[in-house]
PDB file of C-alpha atoms in Angstrom:
ATOM      1  CA  MET A   1     140.957  80.407 -17.880  1.00  0.00           C
ATOM      2  CA  THR A   2     142.733  79.537 -14.657  1.00  0.00           C
ATOM      3  CA  PRO A   3     142.611  82.411 -12.126  1.00  0.00           C
ATOM      4  CA  THR A   4     145.891  83.882 -10.965  1.00  0.00           C
ATOM      5  CA  ALA A   5     147.048  83.498  -7.364  1.00  0.00           C
ATOM      6  CA  ARG A   6     146.122  87.142  -6.773  1.00  0.00           C
ATOM      7  CA  GLU A   7     142.611  86.640  -8.073  1.00  0.00           C
ATOM      8  CA  THR A   8     142.213  83.520  -5.944  1.00  0.00           C
ATOM      9  CA  VAL A   9     143.294  85.305  -2.750  1.00  0.00           C
ATOM     10  CA  LEU A  10     141.102  88.340  -3.407  1.00  0.00           C
ATOM     11  CA  GLY A  11     138.164  86.084  -4.200  1.00  0.00           C
ATOM     12  CA  ARG A  12     138.515  84.285  -0.882  1.00  0.00           C
ATOM     13  CA  ILE A  13     138.645  87.637   0.918  1.00  0.00           C
ATOM     14  CA  ARG A  14     135.436  88.753  -0.801  1.00  0.00           C
ATOM     15  CA  ASP A  15     133.733  85.465   0.140  1.00  0.00           C
ATOM     16  CA  ALA A  16     134.800  85.874   3.780  1.00  0.00           C
ATOM     17  CA  LEU A  17     133.543  89.449   3.903  1.00  0.00           C
ATOM     18  CA  ALA A  18     130.202  88.365   2.480  1.00  0.00           C
ATOM     19  CA  LEU A  19     129.792  85.882   5.345  1.00  0.00           C
ATOM     20  CA  ALA A  20     130.844  88.356   8.029  1.00  0.00           C
ATOM     21  CA  GLU A  21     128.250  90.020  10.202  1.00  0.00           C
ATOM     22  CA  PRO A  22     127.431  93.545   8.995  1.00  0.00           C
ATOM     23  CA  GLY A  23     128.073  96.629  11.076  1.00  0.00           C
ATOM     24  CA  GLU A  24     130.992  98.060  12.948  1.00  0.00           C
ATOM     25  CA  VAL A  25     132.742  96.126  15.680  1.00  0.00           C
ATOM     26  CA  THR A  26     133.492  97.927  18.923  1.00  0.00           C
ATOM     27  CA  VAL A  27     136.967  97.127  20.225  1.00  0.00           C
ATOM     28  CA  GLU A  28     137.333  97.412  23.972  1.00  0.00           C
ATOM     29  CA  ARG A  29     140.315  99.539  24.872  1.00  0.00           C
ATOM     30  CA  ALA A  30     140.971  99.026  28.547  1.00  0.00           C
ATOM     31  CA  TYR A  31     144.690  99.711  28.551  1.00  0.00           C
ATOM     32  CA  ARG A  32     146.178 102.489  30.655  1.00  0.00           C
ATOM     33  CA  THR A  33     146.299 105.949  29.111  1.00  0.00           C
ATOM     34  CA  GLY A  34     147.254 109.432  30.184  1.00  0.00           C
ATOM     35  CA  ARG A  35     150.245 108.403  32.291  1.00  0.00           C
ATOM     36  CA  THR A  36     152.740 111.118  33.169  1.00  0.00           C
ATOM     37  CA  LEU A  37     156.183 111.200  34.758  1.00  0.00           C
ATOM     38  CA  PRO A  38     158.446 114.087  35.811  1.00  0.00           C
ATOM     39  CA  ASP A  39     160.924 115.119  33.116  1.00  0.00           C
ATOM     40  CA  GLN A  40     163.936 113.696  34.908  1.00  0.00           C
ATOM     41  CA  GLU A  41     162.247 110.328  35.361  1.00  0.00           C
ATOM     42  CA  LEU A  42     161.274 110.278  31.692  1.00  0.00           C
ATOM     43  CA  LEU A  43     164.845 111.080  30.711  1.00  0.00           C
ATOM     44  CA  ALA A  44     166.304 108.416  33.004  1.00  0.00           C
ATOM     45  CA  LEU A  45     163.868 105.757  31.769  1.00  0.00           C
ATOM     46  CA  LEU A  46     164.417 106.613  28.109  1.00  0.00           C
ATOM     47  CA  THR A  47     168.194 106.618  28.518  1.00  0.00           C
ATOM     48  CA  ASP A  48     168.112 103.234  30.257  1.00  0.00           C
ATOM     49  CA  ARG A  49     166.074 101.691  27.438  1.00  0.00           C
ATOM     50  CA  LEU A  50     168.133 103.196  24.626  1.00  0.00           C
ATOM     51  CA  VAL A  51     171.442 102.167  26.166  1.00  0.00           C
ATOM     52  CA  ASP A  52     170.072  98.658  26.657  1.00  0.00           C
ATOM     53  CA  TYR A  53     169.317  98.622  22.914  1.00  0.00           C
ATOM     54  CA  LYS A  54     172.954  99.651  22.243  1.00  0.00           C
ATOM     55  CA  ALA A  55     172.141 103.213  21.160  1.00  0.00           C
ATOM     56  CA  GLY A  56     174.329 106.152  22.114  1.00  0.00           C
ATOM     57  CA  VAL A  57     172.641 108.815  24.215  1.00  0.00           C
ATOM     58  CA  ARG A  58     173.764 112.289  25.202  1.00  0.00           C
ATOM     59  CA  THR A  59     171.948 115.379  26.408  1.00  0.00           C
ATOM     60  CA  CYS A  60     172.333 119.061  25.658  1.00  0.00           C
ATOM     61  CA  THR A  61     170.463 122.331  25.839  1.00  0.00           C
ATOM     62  CA  ALA A  62     168.937 123.772  22.678  1.00  0.00           C
ATOM     63  CA  ASP A  63     171.682 126.380  22.311  1.00  0.00           C
ATOM     64  CA  ARG A  64     174.274 123.605  22.104  1.00  0.00           C
ATOM     65  CA  THR A  65     172.508 121.541  19.451  1.00  0.00           C
ATOM     66  CA  ALA A  66     174.983 122.374  16.683  1.00  0.00           C
ATOM     67  CA  GLU A  67     178.036 121.667  18.846  1.00  0.00           C
ATOM     68  CA  THR A  68     176.619 118.362  20.058  1.00  0.00           C
ATOM     69  CA  VAL A  69     175.616 117.194  16.577  1.00  0.00           C
ATOM     70  CA  ALA A  70     179.076 118.065  15.254  1.00  0.00           C
ATOM     71  CA  GLU A  71     180.696 116.260  18.166  1.00  0.00           C
ATOM     72  CA  VAL A  72     178.751 113.060  17.467  1.00  0.00           C
ATOM     73  CA  LEU A  73     179.483 113.172  13.742  1.00  0.00           C
ATOM     74  CA  ARG A  74     183.176 113.790  14.355  1.00  0.00           C
ATOM     75  CA  GLU A  75     183.442 110.913  16.834  1.00  0.00           C
ATOM     76  CA  ARG A  76     181.743 108.594  14.341  1.00  0.00           C
ATOM     77  CA  GLY A  77     183.981 109.707  11.486  1.00  0.00           C
ATOM     78  CA  ALA A  78     181.104 111.002   9.363  1.00  0.00           C
ATOM     79  CA  ARG A  79     182.133 113.384   6.588  1.00  0.00           C
ATOM     80  CA  ARG A  80     179.150 113.216   4.193  1.00  0.00           C
ATOM     81  CA  VAL A  81     175.845 113.723   5.985  1.00  0.00           C
ATOM     82  CA  GLY A  82     172.303 113.764   4.662  1.00  0.00           C
ATOM     83  CA  VAL A  83     169.558 115.919   6.141  1.00  0.00           C
ATOM     84  CA  PRO A  84     165.819 116.280   5.459  1.00  0.00           C
ATOM     85  CA  GLY A  85     164.792 119.339   3.504  1.00  0.00           C
ATOM     86  CA  GLY A  86     163.034 120.884   6.516  1.00  0.00           C
ATOM     87  CA  LEU A  87     165.782 120.382   9.106  1.00  0.00           C
ATOM     88  CA  ASP A  88     166.986 123.568  10.797  1.00  0.00           C
ATOM     89  CA  PRO A  89     170.321 124.330   9.035  1.00  0.00           C
ATOM     90  CA  ALA A  90     171.635 125.823  12.271  1.00  0.00           C
ATOM     91  CA  TRP A  91     171.882 122.270  13.661  1.00  0.00           C
ATOM     92  CA  LEU A  92     174.746 121.586  11.223  1.00  0.00           C
ATOM     93  CA  ALA A  93     176.436 124.982  11.597  1.00  0.00           C
ATOM     94  CA  ALA A  94     179.364 123.542  13.602  1.00  0.00           C
ATOM     95  CA  PHE A  95     179.897 120.570  11.276  1.00  0.00           C
ATOM     96  CA  ASP A  96     182.810 121.020   8.884  1.00  0.00           C
ATOM     97  CA  GLY A  97     181.949 118.150   6.555  1.00  0.00           C
ATOM     98  CA  GLU A  98     179.663 117.922   3.531  1.00  0.00           C
ATOM     99  CA  VAL A  99     175.918 118.336   4.101  1.00  0.00           C
ATOM    100  CA  ARG A 100     173.553 116.990   1.434  1.00  0.00           C
ATOM    101  CA  GLN A 101     169.900 117.971   1.536  1.00  0.00           C
ATOM    102  CA  ASP A 102     167.674 115.048   0.661  1.00  0.00           C
ATOM    103  CA  SER A 103     164.738 115.083  -1.746  1.00  0.00           C
ATOM    104  CA  THR A 104     162.478 112.529  -3.399  1.00  0.00           C
ATOM    105  CA  ASP A 105     164.456 113.084  -6.614  1.00  0.00           C
ATOM    106  CA  VAL A 106     167.449 111.297  -5.056  1.00  0.00           C
ATOM    107  CA  PRO A 107     167.252 107.527  -5.727  1.00  0.00           C
ATOM    108  CA  ALA A 108     167.321 105.552  -2.479  1.00  0.00           C
ATOM    109  CA  PRO A 109     170.443 103.529  -3.463  1.00  0.00           C
ATOM    110  CA  LEU A 110     172.458 106.759  -3.684  1.00  0.00           C
ATOM    111  CA  LEU A 111     171.784 107.379   0.007  1.00  0.00           C
ATOM    112  CA  ASP A 112     174.288 104.618   0.694  1.00  0.00           C
ATOM    113  CA  ASP A 113     177.023 107.102  -0.278  1.00  0.00           C
ATOM    114  CA  LEU A 114     176.275 109.039   2.920  1.00  0.00           C
ATOM    115  CA  ASP A 115     178.203 108.406   6.122  1.00  0.00           C
ATOM    116  CA  GLY A 116     175.167 109.299   8.185  1.00  0.00           C
ATOM    117  CA  VAL A 117     171.942 111.235   8.505  1.00  0.00           C
ATOM    118  CA  VAL A 118     170.671 113.799  11.005  1.00  0.00           C
ATOM    119  CA  THR A 119     166.936 114.086  11.663  1.00  0.00           C
ATOM    120  CA  ALA A 120     164.491 115.457  14.185  1.00  0.00           C
ATOM    121  CA  SER A 121     161.735 113.272  15.699  1.00  0.00           C
ATOM    122  CA  ALA A 122     157.982 113.426  16.294  1.00  0.00           C
ATOM    123  CA  VAL A 123     157.461 111.762  19.668  1.00  0.00           C
ATOM    124  CA  THR A 124     159.327 109.269  21.861  1.00  0.00           C
ATOM    125  CA  CYS A 125     158.102 106.579  24.255  1.00  0.00           C
ATOM    126  CA  ALA A 126     160.309 106.327  27.331  1.00  0.00           C
ATOM    127  CA  GLU A 127     158.903 103.001  28.542  1.00  0.00           C
ATOM    128  CA  THR A 128     159.912 101.147  25.370  1.00  0.00           C
ATOM    129  CA  GLY A 129     162.753 103.395  24.245  1.00  0.00           C
ATOM    130  CA  THR A 130     160.990 103.921  20.920  1.00  0.00           C
ATOM    131  CA  ILE A 131     161.423 106.998  18.747  1.00  0.00           C
ATOM    132  CA  PHE A 132     158.621 107.802  16.283  1.00  0.00           C
ATOM    133  CA  LEU A 133     159.333 109.555  12.981  1.00  0.00           C
ATOM    134  CA  ASP A 134     156.294 110.732  11.029  1.00  0.00           C
ATOM    135  CA  GLY A 135     157.751 112.007   7.769  1.00  0.00           C
ATOM    136  CA  SER A 136     157.504 115.683   8.732  1.00  0.00           C
ATOM    137  CA  PRO A 137     159.854 118.080   6.884  1.00  0.00           C
ATOM    138  CA  ALA A 138     162.501 117.930   9.635  1.00  0.00           C
ATOM    139  CA  GLN A 139     162.375 114.105   9.670  1.00  0.00           C
ATOM    140  CA  GLY A 140     162.280 113.343   5.974  1.00  0.00           C
ATOM    141  CA  ARG A 141     161.298 110.257   4.041  1.00  0.00           C
ATOM    142  CA  ARG A 142     161.678 106.774   5.473  1.00  0.00           C
ATOM    143  CA  ALA A 143     164.552 105.811   3.142  1.00  0.00           C
ATOM    144  CA  LEU A 144     166.725 108.611   4.516  1.00  0.00           C
ATOM    145  CA  SER A 145     166.598 107.185   8.036  1.00  0.00           C
ATOM    146  CA  LEU A 146     167.075 103.565   6.916  1.00  0.00           C
ATOM    147  CA  VAL A 147     169.809 103.488   4.257  1.00  0.00           C
ATOM    148  CA  PRO A 148     172.775 105.390   5.816  1.00  0.00           C
ATOM    149  CA  ASP A 149     174.726 103.402   8.406  1.00  0.00           C
ATOM    150  CA  LEU A 150     174.580 106.137  11.087  1.00  0.00           C
ATOM    151  CA  HIS A 151     171.439 107.907  12.295  1.00  0.00           C
ATOM    152  CA  VAL A 152     171.792 110.914  14.583  1.00  0.00           C
ATOM    153  CA  CYS A 153     168.320 111.659  15.926  1.00  0.00           C
ATOM    154  CA  VAL A 154     167.507 114.801  17.900  1.00  0.00           C
ATOM    155  CA  VAL A 155     164.756 114.336  20.493  1.00  0.00           C
ATOM    156  CA  ASP A 156     163.183 117.183  22.448  1.00  0.00           C
ATOM    157  CA  LEU A 157     162.437 116.213  26.036  1.00  0.00           C
ATOM    158  CA  SER A 158     159.024 117.875  25.712  1.00  0.00           C
ATOM    159  CA  SER A 159     158.124 115.248  23.077  1.00  0.00           C
ATOM    160  CA  VAL A 160     158.983 112.296  25.355  1.00  0.00           C
ATOM    161  CA  VAL A 161     155.995 110.545  26.924  1.00  0.00           C
ATOM    162  CA  ALA A 162     155.639 107.653  29.347  1.00  0.00           C
ATOM    163  CA  GLY A 163     154.037 104.870  27.314  1.00  0.00           C
ATOM    164  CA  VAL A 164     152.894 103.703  23.902  1.00  0.00           C
ATOM    165  CA  PRO A 165     149.255 104.912  24.214  1.00  0.00           C
ATOM    166  CA  GLU A 166     150.479 108.394  25.115  1.00  0.00           C
ATOM    167  CA  ALA A 167     152.869 108.375  22.138  1.00  0.00           C
ATOM    168  CA  VAL A 168     150.278 107.165  19.636  1.00  0.00           C
ATOM    169  CA  ALA A 169     147.841 109.840  20.851  1.00  0.00           C
ATOM    170  CA  ARG A 170     150.300 112.504  19.673  1.00  0.00           C
ATOM    171  CA  LEU A 171     150.691 111.089  16.174  1.00  0.00           C
ATOM    172  CA  VAL A 172     148.777 112.081  13.065  1.00  0.00           C
ATOM    173  CA  PRO A 173     147.261 108.809  11.765  1.00  0.00           C
ATOM    174  CA  GLU A 174     147.551 109.842   8.111  1.00  0.00           C
ATOM    175  CA  ARG A 175     151.324 110.314   8.310  1.00  0.00           C
ATOM    176  CA  PRO A 176     153.792 107.500   7.503  1.00  0.00           C
ATOM    177  CA  THR A 177     155.236 106.408  10.834  1.00  0.00           C
ATOM    178  CA  THR A 178     158.642 104.818  11.391  1.00  0.00           C
ATOM    179  CA  LEU A 179     159.415 103.334  14.815  1.00  0.00           C
ATOM    180  CA  ILE A 180     163.023 103.152  15.991  1.00  0.00           C
ATOM    181  CA  SER A 181     164.166 101.224  19.057  1.00  0.00           C
ATOM    182  CA  GLY A 182     167.948 101.266  18.953  1.00  0.00           C
ATOM    183  CA  PRO A 183     170.098 100.357  15.945  1.00  0.00           C
ATOM    184  CA  SER A 184     168.622  97.960  13.411  1.00  0.00           C
ATOM    185  CA  ALA A 185     169.287  94.422  14.650  1.00  0.00           C
ATOM    186  CA  THR A 186     168.235  90.833  14.264  1.00  0.00           C
ATOM    187  CA  SER A 187     169.558  87.392  15.201  1.00  0.00           C
ATOM    188  CA  ASP A 188     171.162  84.902  12.852  1.00  0.00           C
ATOM    189  CA  ILE A 189     170.457  81.178  12.813  1.00  0.00           C
ATOM    190  CA  GLU A 190     172.674  80.683  15.881  1.00  0.00           C
ATOM    191  CA  LEU A 191     170.838  83.486  17.747  1.00  0.00           C
ATOM    192  CA  GLU A 192     173.840  85.795  17.501  1.00  0.00           C
ATOM    193  CA  ARG A 193     172.851  89.471  17.375  1.00  0.00           C
ATOM    194  CA  VAL A 194     173.556  91.048  13.992  1.00  0.00           C
ATOM    195  CA  GLU A 195     173.247  94.817  13.616  1.00  0.00           C
ATOM    196  CA  GLY A 196     172.623  96.910  10.532  1.00  0.00           C
ATOM    197  CA  VAL A 197     170.552  94.347   8.628  1.00  0.00           C
ATOM    198  CA  HIS A 198     167.386  96.375   8.039  1.00  0.00           C
ATOM    199  CA  GLY A 199     168.606  99.886   8.803  1.00  0.00           C
ATOM    200  CA  PRO A 200     171.382 101.914  10.483  1.00  0.00           C
ATOM    201  CA  ARG A 201     174.050  99.971  12.344  1.00  0.00           C
ATOM    202  CA  THR A 202     174.522 102.908  14.712  1.00  0.00           C
ATOM    203  CA  LEU A 203     171.926 105.110  16.424  1.00  0.00           C
ATOM    204  CA  GLU A 204     172.981 108.230  18.322  1.00  0.00           C
ATOM    205  CA  VAL A 205     170.240 110.067  20.195  1.00  0.00           C
ATOM    206  CA  ILE A 206     170.639 113.672  21.318  1.00  0.00           C
ATOM    207  CA  VAL A 207     168.040 114.700  23.894  1.00  0.00           C
ATOM    208  CA  ARG A 208     167.539 118.465  24.200  1.00  0.00           C
ATOM    209  CA  THR A 209     166.535 118.907  27.816  1.00  0.00           C
ATOM    210  CA  ASP A 210     165.110 122.427  27.644  1.00  0.00           C
ATOM    211  CA  VAL A 211     162.832 122.072  24.618  1.00  0.00           C
TER     212      VAL A 211
END
């Protein structure tokens, strides 16, 4: 009986492992870690990177979260908004549109009916302008942040760090991690930037400066 392609690939992997030297391999990690920057420098660096990636950025204090979220949604014309099950409902208190709480029972294709989604975030790297979502209750499942065309992401300044090593150190390895650096974008065959191919066409980031 002719083996399937899967069986052939797995067999080659087993053969390679059998030839490999036993024991753990120590990987040298000589990159810089533990870098810190003052809050205002972190905010300026993060804003510069996000704007360069064509994301919208605005700041607010924690007590103005609801007003700022509503302002962004109104400016973007969003009327039906999805939220993770663990998101603070007070964040949508000033929004006069429809709010749909997401759950795993909702098929991913139905998320396309939403005008946008509002989530929290786990940690953010200022140097690369990258926001990390880890599937926590206030961030929701990966599909929720990828299918709707607008993503409004709330970032607490206290969760912003200087570089990638500092960001990764704050993550829980067992959690599913989604990395966001601006709106989803790629280049077509003529190297023209095309947005919204693999995720939201529009990213709006709200940085809460006193949290």
